[in-house]
């Protein structure tokens, strides 16, 4: 357990930069899914079908993953409306009532932990940091997610990845927190965010100005 984060991944020994520490194929995958009940019965394999095809052991691990939609009372209004819409849609499809709450729970876990290609149970245990010491990439050839260290990691240090790189890369504290809260429903207390919240750093504004200048030059360039 990690204080304030539920579960996380801790280094059991010193790990060198560039080390592959996990390679995992998604146990539950619905491909390019839509945030809605059509995911259960889409053209591609549905979340529910993929879940039902999992081994009993994988189902246990999947069910233990964080579900940001678990506590209905603390959800934002639009999230409550979304869950209500899911239930209405499932009832319209004549799904048995005793299955609906289970399906909504499975779907909630899937959305919370899904990367583009699906949910990997072990990969989902790595927490976020805006200055992570590891990164995740998709190995297209092997159909697997890889997590590899990008810094040297000391024994007992938490191993973290950046959930939203490059979306929040070089964004200010407020922008990063807003995006993470909207997408995963948590506040980030990583080293960068802990320091950034106390002052305004002009490097982000400078970066945005340079980025805008580069984009303008690219548009104006004639060949």
mmCIF file of C-alpha atoms in Angstrom, residues 4 11 23 31 35 53 58 73 86 105 148 175 184 204 207 221-222:
data_model
loop_
_atom_site.group_PDB
_atom_site.id
_atom_site.type_symbol
_atom_site.label_atom_id
_atom_site.label_comp_id
_atom_site.label_asym_id
_atom_site.label_seq_id
_atom_site.Cartn_x
_atom_site.Cartn_y
_atom_site.Cartn_z
ATOM 1 C CA UNK A 4 -2.864 8.277 -0.270
ATOM 2 C CA UNK A 11 11.346 -1.463 -6.222
ATOM 3 C CA UNK A 23 5.795 -6.860 -20.376
ATOM 4 C CA UNK A 31 -10.160 -2.526 -28.847
ATOM 5 C CA UNK A 35 -17.385 5.524 -23.331
ATOM 6 C CA UNK A 53 -13.387 -14.954 -21.337
ATOM 7 C CA UNK A 58 -7.508 -12.841 -13.809
ATOM 8 C CA UNK A 73 -22.771 9.856 -4.388
ATOM 9 C CA UNK A 86 -25.714 3.127 -19.252
ATOM 10 C CA UNK A 105 -19.002 -2.188 -12.263
ATOM 11 C CA UNK A 148 10.668 0.478 -18.725
ATOM 12 C CA UNK A 175 -3.823 22.381 -16.121
ATOM 13 C CA UNK A 184 -9.070 9.683 -13.472
ATOM 14 C CA UNK A 204 5.314 26.870 -18.804
ATOM 15 C CA UNK A 207 7.159 26.969 -23.496
ATOM 16 C CA UNK A 221 6.418 28.107 -44.368
ATOM 17 C CA UNK A 222 6.230 27.796 -48.135
#
